Tab-separated table of C-alpha atoms in Angstrom:
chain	number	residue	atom	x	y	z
D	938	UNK	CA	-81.566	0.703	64.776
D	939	UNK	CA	-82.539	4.250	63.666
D	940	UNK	CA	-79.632	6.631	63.507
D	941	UNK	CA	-80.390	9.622	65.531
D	942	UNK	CA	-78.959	13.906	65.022
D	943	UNK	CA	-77.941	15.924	67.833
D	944	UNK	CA	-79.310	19.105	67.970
D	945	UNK	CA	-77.263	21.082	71.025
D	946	UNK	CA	-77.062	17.821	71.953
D	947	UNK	CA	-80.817	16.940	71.334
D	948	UNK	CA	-80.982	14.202	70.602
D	949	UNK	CA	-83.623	13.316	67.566
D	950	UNK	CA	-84.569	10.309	65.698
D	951	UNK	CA	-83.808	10.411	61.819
D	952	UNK	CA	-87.208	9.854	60.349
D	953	UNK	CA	-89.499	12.877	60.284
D	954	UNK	CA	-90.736	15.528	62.291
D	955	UNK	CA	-93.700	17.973	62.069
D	956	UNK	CA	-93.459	21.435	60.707
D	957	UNK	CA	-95.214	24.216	62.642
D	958	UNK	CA	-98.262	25.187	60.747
D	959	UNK	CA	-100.178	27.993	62.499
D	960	UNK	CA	-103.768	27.095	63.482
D	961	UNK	CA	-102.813	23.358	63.101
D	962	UNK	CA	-99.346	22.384	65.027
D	963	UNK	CA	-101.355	22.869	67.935
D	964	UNK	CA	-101.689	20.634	71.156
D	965	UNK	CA	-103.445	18.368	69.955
D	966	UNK	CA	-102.433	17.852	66.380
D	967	UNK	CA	-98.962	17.331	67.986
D	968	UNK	CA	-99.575	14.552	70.686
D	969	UNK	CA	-101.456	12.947	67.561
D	970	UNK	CA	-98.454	13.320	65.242
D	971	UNK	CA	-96.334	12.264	68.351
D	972	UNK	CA	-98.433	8.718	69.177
D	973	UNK	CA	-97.580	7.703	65.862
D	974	UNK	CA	-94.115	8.512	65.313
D	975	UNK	CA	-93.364	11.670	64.554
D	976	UNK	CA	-89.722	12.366	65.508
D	977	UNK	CA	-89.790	15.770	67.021
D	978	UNK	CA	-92.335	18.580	66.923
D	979	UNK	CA	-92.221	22.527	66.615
D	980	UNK	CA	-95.061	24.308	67.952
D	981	UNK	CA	-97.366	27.258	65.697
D	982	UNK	CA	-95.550	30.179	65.952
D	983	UNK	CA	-95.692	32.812	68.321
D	984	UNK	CA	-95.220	36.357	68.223
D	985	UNK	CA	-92.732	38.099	70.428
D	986	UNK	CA	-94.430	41.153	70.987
D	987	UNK	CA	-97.336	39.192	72.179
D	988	UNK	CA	-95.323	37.287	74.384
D	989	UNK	CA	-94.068	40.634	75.993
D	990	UNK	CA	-97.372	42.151	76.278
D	991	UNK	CA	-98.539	39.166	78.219
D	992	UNK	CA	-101.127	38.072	75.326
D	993	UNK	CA	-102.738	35.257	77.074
D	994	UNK	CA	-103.234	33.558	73.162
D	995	UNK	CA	-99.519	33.965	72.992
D	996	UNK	CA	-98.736	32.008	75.341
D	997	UNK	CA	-101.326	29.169	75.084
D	998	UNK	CA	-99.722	28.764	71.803
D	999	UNK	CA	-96.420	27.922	73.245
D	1000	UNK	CA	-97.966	25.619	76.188
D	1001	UNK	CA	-96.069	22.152	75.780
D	1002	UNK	CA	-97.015	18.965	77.689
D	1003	UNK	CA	-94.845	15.954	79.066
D	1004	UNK	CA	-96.211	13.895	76.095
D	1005	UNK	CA	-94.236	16.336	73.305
D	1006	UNK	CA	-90.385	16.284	73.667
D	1007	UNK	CA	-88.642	16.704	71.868
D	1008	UNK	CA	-90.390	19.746	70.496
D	1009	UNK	CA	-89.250	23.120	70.024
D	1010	UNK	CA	-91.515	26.161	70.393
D	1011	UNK	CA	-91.361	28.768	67.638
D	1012	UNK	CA	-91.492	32.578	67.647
D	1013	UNK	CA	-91.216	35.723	65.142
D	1014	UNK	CA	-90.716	38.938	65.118
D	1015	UNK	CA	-87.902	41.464	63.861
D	1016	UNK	CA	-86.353	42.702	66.626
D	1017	UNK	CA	-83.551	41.260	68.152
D	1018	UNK	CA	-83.808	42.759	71.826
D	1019	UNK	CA	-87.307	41.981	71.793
D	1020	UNK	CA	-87.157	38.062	70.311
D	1021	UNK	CA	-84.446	37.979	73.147
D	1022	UNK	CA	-86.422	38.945	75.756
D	1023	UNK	CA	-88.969	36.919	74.855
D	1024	UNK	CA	-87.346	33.892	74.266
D	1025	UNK	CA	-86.237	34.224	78.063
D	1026	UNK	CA	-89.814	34.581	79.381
D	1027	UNK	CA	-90.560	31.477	76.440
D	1028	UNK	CA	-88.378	28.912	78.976
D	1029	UNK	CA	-91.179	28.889	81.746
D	1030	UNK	CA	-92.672	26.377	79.089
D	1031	UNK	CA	-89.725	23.718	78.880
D	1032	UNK	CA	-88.552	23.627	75.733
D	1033	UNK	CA	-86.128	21.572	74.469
D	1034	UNK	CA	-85.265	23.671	71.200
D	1035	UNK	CA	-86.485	27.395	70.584
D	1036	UNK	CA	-86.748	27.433	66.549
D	1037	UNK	CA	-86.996	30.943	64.941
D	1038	UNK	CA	-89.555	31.650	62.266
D	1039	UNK	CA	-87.587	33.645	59.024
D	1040	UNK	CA	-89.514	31.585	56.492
D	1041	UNK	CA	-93.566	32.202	56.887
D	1042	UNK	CA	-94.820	33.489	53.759
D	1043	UNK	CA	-98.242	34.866	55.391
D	1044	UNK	CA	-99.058	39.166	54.320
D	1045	UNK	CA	-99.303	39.819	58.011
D	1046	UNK	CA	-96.639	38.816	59.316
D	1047	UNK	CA	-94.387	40.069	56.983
D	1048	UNK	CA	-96.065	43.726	56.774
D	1049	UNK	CA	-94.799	43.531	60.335
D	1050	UNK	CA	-91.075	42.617	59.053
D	1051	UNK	CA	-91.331	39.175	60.523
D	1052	UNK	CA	-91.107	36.070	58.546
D	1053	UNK	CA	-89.739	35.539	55.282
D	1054	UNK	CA	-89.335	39.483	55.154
D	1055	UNK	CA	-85.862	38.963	57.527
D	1056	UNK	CA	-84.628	36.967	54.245
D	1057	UNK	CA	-84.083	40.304	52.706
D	1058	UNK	CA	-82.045	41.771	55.924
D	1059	UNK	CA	-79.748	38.827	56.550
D	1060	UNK	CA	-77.760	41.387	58.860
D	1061	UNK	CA	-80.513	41.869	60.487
D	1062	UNK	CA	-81.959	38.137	60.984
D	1063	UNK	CA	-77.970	37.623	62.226
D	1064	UNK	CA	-78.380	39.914	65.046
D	1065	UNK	CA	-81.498	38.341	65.879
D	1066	UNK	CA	-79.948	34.668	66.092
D	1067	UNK	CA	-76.704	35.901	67.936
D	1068	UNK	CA	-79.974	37.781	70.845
D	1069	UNK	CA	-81.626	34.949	71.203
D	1070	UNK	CA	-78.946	32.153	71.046
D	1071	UNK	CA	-77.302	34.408	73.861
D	1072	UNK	CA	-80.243	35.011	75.844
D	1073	UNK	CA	-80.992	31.314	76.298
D	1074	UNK	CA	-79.285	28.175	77.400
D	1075	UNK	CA	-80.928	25.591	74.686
D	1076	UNK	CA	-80.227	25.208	71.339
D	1077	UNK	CA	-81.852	28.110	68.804
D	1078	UNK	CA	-82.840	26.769	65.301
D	1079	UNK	CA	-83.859	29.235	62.306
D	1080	UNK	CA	-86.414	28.257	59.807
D	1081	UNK	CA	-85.805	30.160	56.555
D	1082	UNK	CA	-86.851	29.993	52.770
D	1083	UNK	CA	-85.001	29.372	49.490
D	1084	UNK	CA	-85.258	33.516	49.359
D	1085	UNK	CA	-87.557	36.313	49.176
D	1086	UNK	CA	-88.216	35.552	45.129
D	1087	UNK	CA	-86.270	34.364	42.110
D	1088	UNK	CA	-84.290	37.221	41.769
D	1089	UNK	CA	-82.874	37.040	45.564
D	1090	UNK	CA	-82.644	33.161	46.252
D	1091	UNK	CA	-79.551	33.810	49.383
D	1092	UNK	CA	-80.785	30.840	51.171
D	1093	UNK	CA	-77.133	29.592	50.890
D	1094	UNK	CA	-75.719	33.067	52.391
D	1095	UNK	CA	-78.892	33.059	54.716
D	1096	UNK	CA	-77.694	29.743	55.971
D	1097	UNK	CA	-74.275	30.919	57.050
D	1098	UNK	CA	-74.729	34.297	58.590
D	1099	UNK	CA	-77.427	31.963	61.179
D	1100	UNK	CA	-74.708	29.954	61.739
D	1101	UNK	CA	-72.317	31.983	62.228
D	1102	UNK	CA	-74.246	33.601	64.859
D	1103	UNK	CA	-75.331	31.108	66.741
D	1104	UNK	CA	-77.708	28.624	65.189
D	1105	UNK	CA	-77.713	25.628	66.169
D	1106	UNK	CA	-79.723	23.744	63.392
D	1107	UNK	CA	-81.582	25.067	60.031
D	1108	UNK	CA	-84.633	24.319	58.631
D	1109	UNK	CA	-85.213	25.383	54.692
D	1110	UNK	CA	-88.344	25.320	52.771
D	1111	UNK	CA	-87.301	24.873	49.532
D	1112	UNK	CA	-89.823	27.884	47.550
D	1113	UNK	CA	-89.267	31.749	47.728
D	1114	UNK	CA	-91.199	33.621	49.411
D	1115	UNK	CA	-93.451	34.611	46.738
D	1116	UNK	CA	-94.125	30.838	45.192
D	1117	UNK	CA	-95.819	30.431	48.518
D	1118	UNK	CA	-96.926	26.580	48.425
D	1119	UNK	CA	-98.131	26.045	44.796
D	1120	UNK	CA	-94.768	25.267	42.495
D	1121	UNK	CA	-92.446	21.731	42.954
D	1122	UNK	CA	-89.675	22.253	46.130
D	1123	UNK	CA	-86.333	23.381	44.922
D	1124	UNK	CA	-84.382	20.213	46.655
D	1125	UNK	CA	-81.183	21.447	44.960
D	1126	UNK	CA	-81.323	24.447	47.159
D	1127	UNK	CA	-81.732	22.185	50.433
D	1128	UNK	CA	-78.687	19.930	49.374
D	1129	UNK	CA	-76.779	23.385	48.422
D	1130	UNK	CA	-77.196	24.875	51.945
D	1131	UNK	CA	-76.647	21.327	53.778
D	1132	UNK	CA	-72.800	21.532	52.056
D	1133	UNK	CA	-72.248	24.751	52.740
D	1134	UNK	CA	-72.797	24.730	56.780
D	1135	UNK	CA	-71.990	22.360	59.617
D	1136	UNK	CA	-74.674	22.132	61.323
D	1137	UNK	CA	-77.932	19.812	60.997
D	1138	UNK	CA	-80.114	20.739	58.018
D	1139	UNK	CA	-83.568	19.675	57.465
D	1140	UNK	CA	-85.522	19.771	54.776
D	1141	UNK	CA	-88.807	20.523	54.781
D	1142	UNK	CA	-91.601	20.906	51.635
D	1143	UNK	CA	-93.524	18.373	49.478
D	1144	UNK	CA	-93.150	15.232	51.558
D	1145	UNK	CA	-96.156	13.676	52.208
D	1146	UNK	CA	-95.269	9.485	51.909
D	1147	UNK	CA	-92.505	7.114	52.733
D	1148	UNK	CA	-91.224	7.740	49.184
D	1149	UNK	CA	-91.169	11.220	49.362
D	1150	UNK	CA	-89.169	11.367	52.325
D	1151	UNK	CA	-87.134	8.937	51.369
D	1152	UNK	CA	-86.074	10.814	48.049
D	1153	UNK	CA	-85.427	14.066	50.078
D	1154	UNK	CA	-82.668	12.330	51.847
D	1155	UNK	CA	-81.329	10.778	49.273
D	1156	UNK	CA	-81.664	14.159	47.017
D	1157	UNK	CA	-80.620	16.468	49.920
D	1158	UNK	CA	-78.418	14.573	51.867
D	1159	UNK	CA	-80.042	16.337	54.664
D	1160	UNK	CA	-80.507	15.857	58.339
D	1161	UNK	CA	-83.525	15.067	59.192
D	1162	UNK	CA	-86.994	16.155	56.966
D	1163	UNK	CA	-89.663	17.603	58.250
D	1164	UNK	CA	-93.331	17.513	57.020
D	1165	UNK	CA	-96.272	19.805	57.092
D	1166	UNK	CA	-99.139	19.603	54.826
D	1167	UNK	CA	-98.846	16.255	54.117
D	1168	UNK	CA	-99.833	15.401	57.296
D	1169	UNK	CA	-102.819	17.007	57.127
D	1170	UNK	CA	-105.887	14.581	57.801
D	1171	UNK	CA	-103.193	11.628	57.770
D	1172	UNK	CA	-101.205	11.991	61.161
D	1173	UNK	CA	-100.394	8.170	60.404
D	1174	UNK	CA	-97.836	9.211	57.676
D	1175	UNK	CA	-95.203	9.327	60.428
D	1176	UNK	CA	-95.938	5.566	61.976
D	1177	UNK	CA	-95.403	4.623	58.598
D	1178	UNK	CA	-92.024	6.661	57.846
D	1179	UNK	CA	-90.854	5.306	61.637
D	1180	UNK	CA	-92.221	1.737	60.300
D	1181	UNK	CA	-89.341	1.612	57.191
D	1182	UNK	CA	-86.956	2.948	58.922
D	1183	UNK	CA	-86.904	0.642	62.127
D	1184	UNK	CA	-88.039	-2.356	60.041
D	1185	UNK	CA	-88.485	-1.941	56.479
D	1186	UNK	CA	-92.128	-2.458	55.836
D	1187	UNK	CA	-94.894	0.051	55.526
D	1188	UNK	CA	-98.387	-0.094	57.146
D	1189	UNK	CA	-100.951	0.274	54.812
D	1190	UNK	CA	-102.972	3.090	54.603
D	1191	UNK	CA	-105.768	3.032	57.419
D	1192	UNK	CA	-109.446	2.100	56.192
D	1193	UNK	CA	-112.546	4.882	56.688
D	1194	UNK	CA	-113.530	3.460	60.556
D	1195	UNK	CA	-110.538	3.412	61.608
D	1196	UNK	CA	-109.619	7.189	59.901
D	1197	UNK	CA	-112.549	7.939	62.133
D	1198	UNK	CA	-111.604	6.605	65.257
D	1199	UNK	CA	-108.688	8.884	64.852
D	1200	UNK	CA	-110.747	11.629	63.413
D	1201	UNK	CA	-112.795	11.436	66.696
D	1202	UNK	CA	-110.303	11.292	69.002
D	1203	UNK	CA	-108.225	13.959	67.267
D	1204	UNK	CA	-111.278	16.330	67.758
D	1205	UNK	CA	-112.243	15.523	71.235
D	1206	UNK	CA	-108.646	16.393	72.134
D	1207	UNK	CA	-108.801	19.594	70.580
D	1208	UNK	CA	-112.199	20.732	72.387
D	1209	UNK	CA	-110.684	19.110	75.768
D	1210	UNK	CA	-108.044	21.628	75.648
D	1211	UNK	CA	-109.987	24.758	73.762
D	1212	UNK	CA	-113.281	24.201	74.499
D	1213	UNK	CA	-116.294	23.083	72.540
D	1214	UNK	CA	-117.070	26.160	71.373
D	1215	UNK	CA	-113.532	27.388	69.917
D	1216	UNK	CA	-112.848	23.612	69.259
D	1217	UNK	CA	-115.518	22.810	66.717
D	1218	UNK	CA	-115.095	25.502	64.567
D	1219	UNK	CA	-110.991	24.686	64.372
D	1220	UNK	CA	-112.186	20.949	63.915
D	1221	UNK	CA	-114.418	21.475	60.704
D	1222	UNK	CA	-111.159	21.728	58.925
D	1223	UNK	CA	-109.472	18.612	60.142
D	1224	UNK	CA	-113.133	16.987	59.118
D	1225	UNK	CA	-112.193	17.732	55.753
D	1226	UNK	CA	-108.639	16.734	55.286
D	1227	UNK	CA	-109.754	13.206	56.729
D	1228	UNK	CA	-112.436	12.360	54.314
D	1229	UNK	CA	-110.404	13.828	51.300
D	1230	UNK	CA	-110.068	11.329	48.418
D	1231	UNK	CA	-113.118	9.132	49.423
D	1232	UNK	CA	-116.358	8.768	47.711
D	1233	UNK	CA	-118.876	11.668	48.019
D	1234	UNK	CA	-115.750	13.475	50.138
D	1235	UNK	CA	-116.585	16.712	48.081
D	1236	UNK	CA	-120.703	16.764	49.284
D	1237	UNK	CA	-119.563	15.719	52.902
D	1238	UNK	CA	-117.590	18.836	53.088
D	1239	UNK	CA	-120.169	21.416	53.097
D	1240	UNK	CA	-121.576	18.859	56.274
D	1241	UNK	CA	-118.000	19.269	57.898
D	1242	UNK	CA	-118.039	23.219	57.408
D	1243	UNK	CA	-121.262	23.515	59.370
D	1244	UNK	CA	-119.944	20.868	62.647
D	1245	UNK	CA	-120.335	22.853	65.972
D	1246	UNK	CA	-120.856	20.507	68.794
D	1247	UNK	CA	-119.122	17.122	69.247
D	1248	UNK	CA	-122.758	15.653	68.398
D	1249	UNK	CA	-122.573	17.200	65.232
D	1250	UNK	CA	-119.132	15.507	65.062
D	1251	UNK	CA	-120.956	12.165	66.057
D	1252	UNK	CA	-123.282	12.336	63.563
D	1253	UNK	CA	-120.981	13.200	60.844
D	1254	UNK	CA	-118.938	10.546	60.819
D	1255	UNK	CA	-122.113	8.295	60.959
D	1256	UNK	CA	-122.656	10.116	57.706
D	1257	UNK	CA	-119.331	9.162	56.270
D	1258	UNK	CA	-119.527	5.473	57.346
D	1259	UNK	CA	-122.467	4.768	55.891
C-alpha cells in the first residue's frame, strides 16, 4: 500500500507530483501527468494583480477540472493585501491547496518583486503567508528556493518564518536564485529545511527517473518530491514512479508509436481547450521534448518548430515513424 501525507488534511499519495512550470503545467499537460500517476498537481502560476484586474488569461490559467484533484493552483505577487484578496476571488475555481510562488527565478517576475525576489524580504513573504492563509479556508503552501545566491542561502530561516505564519506545506528547489536550472540540486539544503520545520516538505529539482526520486527521499528524507522538467516529453515518468512504489517493478520506457499516440493525444487536448490556432504554436515545443534522444531527433526539430495545424501534427509524426 502507498503511504500517503496530509496536507491540511489533503490527503496525497507519496510518489510524485508535478511542479508548476509556466506555459507547460497547463490543462492539458496536467490531466496527462494525472492519467498516469502523478500524485498531485499545481497549476502555472498566476499573477495576483491580474487576477484583481479581471485578466481573462489570469484566470484561464487557474481553471481546474474534475479530472485534477488534488491540485493546487499557484499565484505571485508581493503584496500581501493584494495576494489575499486574490486568493479569495481564486476559490470560485475549487482548489484543494492554494501554493504560493517565492521561488521562480524568471527577470520579470522578479523586477516586479514577485518570485524568488520575496527570498530577500522574508518579513515580507511572512506577511504574505499569514494574508493569504487567513483569507482562505484551505491549506496555503509556499514554494521557495535554496536563497537568492550563494552569499544569502536562508532557505532554512525562509522555511520557518512560512511556517510560522501559516503555511501549511513547503516546497524547496534546491538552487539559488541566480544558478537558475544549470548546476546539480543542493539536496543537503532540502534535508536541512525538512528537520528544521514540522510541516510536509517536498523536494523538488533534478528528478527525472525512478532512481532519482528514489535517492531524493532517501537523501532528503522529505515528504513527498515533486518533478518538473523531467517530465517534459515523458508524462509516463510518473506511471512508472506509482509502478515501484505500489508494486516494485518499473514499466519500461514506451517505444516511438506509442510516444506518439501520447504525443497526439497530448496535443489534441491542448488545441481542444485553446484552440488550434494558440494550440499549435504551444504544441511545437512538446513535439520536441517527445522525439528527444531518437535518431534524426535534432533534423525533426526544425519540422516540429514550423507545426501549425493538427495536420501538420499528423504528418509529423508520420515523419518520425518512418
Amino acid at each position: 500500500m502507498i503511504e500517503k501525507i496530509s496536507i491540511g488534511g489533503v490527503l496525497i499519495d507519496r510518489t510524485a507530483a508535478l511542479a508548476p512550470m509556466a506555459g507547460v503545467a497547463d490543462r492539458a499537460f496536467r490531466e496527462l501527468c494525472k492519467s498516469f500517476g502523478a500524485s498531485y498537481l499545481i497549476g502555472e502560476m498566476a499573477s495576483s494583480k491580474g487576477l484583481l484586474f479581471n485578466s481573462k488569461k489570469t484566470e484561464e490559467l487557474l481553471a481546474v477540472s474534475a479530472e485534477e484533484h488534488p491540485i493546487a493552483i499557484q499565484l505571485f505577487g508581493n503584496e500581501p493585501d493584494t495576494m489575499a484578496r486574490a486568493a479569495v476571488l481564486a476559490m470560485s475555481d475549487n482548489p484543494d491547496i492554494l501554493d504560493i510562488n517565492m521561488g521562480c527565478p524568471a527577470p520579470k517576475v522578479n523586477s516586479c518583486g514577485g518570485g524568488s525576489s520575496l527570498m530577500r524580504d522574508p518579513k515580507l513573504a511572512g506577511k504574505i503567508v499569514k494574508a493569504v492563509s487567513s483569507a482562505v479556508n484551505i491549506p496555503v503552501t509556499v514554494k521557495f528556493r535554496k536563497g537568492w545566491d550563494d552569499l544569502s542561502v536562508n532557505a532554512v530561516e525562509f522555511a520557518k518564518i512560512c511556517e510560522e505564519n501559516g503555511a501549511a506545506a513547503l516546497t524547496v528547489h534546491g538552487r539559488t536564485r541566480m544558478q537558475m536550472y544549470a548546476p546539480p540540486v543542493d539536496r543537503d539544503i532540502i534535508r536541512k529545511v525538512k528537520q528544521a520545520v514540522s510541516v510536509p516538505v517536498i523536494a523538488n529539482g533534478d528528478v527525472t527517473d525512478v532512481e532519482s526520486c528514489i535517492s531524493m527521499y532517501e537523501d532528503t528524507g522529505c515528504d513527498l518530491v515533486m518533478i518538473g522538467r523531467g517530465a517534459l516529453g515523458k508524462p509516463w515518468v510518473f506511471s512508472q514512479i506509482d509502478s515501484f512504489f505500489r508494486n516494485g517493478t518499473i514499466p519500461p520506457e514506451p517505444k516511438l508509436p506509442e510516444r506518439m499516440e501520447i504525443l497526439k493525444n497530448h496535443v489534441e487536448a491542448i488545441c481542444k481547450y485553446k484552440g488550434e490556432r494558440i494550440g499549435m504554436r504551444e504544441a511545437r515545443k512538446h513535439a520536441a521534448w517527445y522525439i528527444k534522444g531518437f535518431h534524426g531527433a535534432a533534423s525533426l526539430r526544425s519540422c516540429a518548430s514550423t507545426l501549425s495545424s493538427l495536420d501538420d501534427l499528423y504528418r509529423f509524426i508520420d515523419l518520425v515513424l518512418k
